Amino acid sequence: MQGVFFIVGPTAVGKSAMAAEVAEQLDAEIVNADAFQIYRGLDVLTGKPEARTQQRAPHHLL
């Protein structure tokens, strides 16, 4: 299956975990469009996914 999926919602509802689960099952990649998560060094302030979540599928713009 080819396509683009969008997972949207408020902060801290599990979007990153859901994206990792779906990407893992579909052998897909994650493109992060969060305006703050793309900044390096602000991991705590921006709520970036934990390293183990990021390891489940390739991430871009994170």
Short mmCIF file of C-alpha atoms in Angstrom, two decimals:
data_model
loop_
_atom_site.label_atom_id
_atom_site.label_comp_id
_atom_site.label_asym_id
_atom_site.label_seq_id
_atom_site.Cartn_x
_atom_site.Cartn_y
_atom_site.Cartn_z
CA MET A 1 0.00 0.00 0.00
CA GLN A 2 1.29 3.44 -0.87
CA GLY A 3 -0.06 6.62 0.59
CA VAL A 4 0.40 9.42 3.00
CA PHE A 5 -1.10 9.26 6.47
CA PHE A 6 -1.47 12.20 8.83
CA ILE A 7 -1.70 11.72 12.57
CA VAL A 8 -2.75 14.96 14.23
CA GLY A 9 -3.94 15.97 17.66
CA PRO A 10 -3.14 17.91 20.80
CA THR A 11 0.10 17.60 22.75
CA ALA A 12 0.79 14.44 24.77
CA VAL A 13 -1.96 12.17 23.45
CA GLY A 14 0.32 9.48 21.98
CA LYS A 15 0.69 10.58 18.36
CA SER A 16 4.38 9.65 18.19
CA ALA A 17 3.80 6.19 19.64
CA MET A 18 0.90 5.61 17.25
CA ALA A 19 2.98 6.80 14.29
CA ALA A 20 5.82 4.45 15.26
CA GLU A 21 3.41 1.51 15.55
CA VAL A 22 1.79 2.19 12.17
CA ALA A 23 5.14 2.83 10.46
CA GLU A 24 6.56 -0.38 11.89
CA GLN A 25 3.60 -2.43 10.66
CA LEU A 26 3.61 -0.85 7.18
CA ASP A 27 7.41 -0.67 6.82
CA ALA A 28 7.00 3.08 6.42
CA GLU A 29 8.90 6.17 7.52
CA ILE A 30 7.86 9.08 9.71
CA VAL A 31 8.12 12.71 8.64
CA ASN A 32 7.72 14.97 11.64
CA ALA A 33 6.08 18.34 10.99
CA ASP A 34 6.01 19.66 14.56
CA ALA A 35 7.35 23.22 14.44
CA PHE A 36 9.34 22.80 17.66
CA GLN A 37 10.52 19.19 17.46
CA ILE A 38 12.77 19.94 14.49
CA TYR A 39 15.16 21.97 16.69
CA ARG A 40 18.21 20.14 17.96
CA GLY A 41 19.01 20.34 21.64
CA LEU A 42 15.46 21.06 22.80
CA ASP A 43 14.43 17.46 23.40
CA VAL A 44 12.95 18.03 26.86
CA LEU A 45 11.13 21.24 25.97
CA THR A 46 9.49 19.94 22.80
CA GLY A 47 8.26 16.51 23.83
CA LYS A 48 10.28 14.62 21.22
CA PRO A 49 9.63 10.88 21.13
CA GLU A 50 11.94 8.77 23.27
CA ALA A 51 14.90 7.12 21.57
CA ARG A 52 13.27 3.67 21.73
CA THR A 53 10.19 5.04 19.91
CA GLN A 54 12.40 6.68 17.28
CA GLN A 55 14.22 3.39 16.68
CA ARG A 56 11.03 1.65 15.57
CA ALA A 57 10.94 3.43 12.19
CA PRO A 58 13.09 5.93 10.27
CA HIS A 59 12.27 9.52 11.28
CA HIS A 60 12.80 12.68 9.22
CA LEU A 61 12.85 16.34 10.33
CA LEU A 62 13.17 15.37 13.98
#
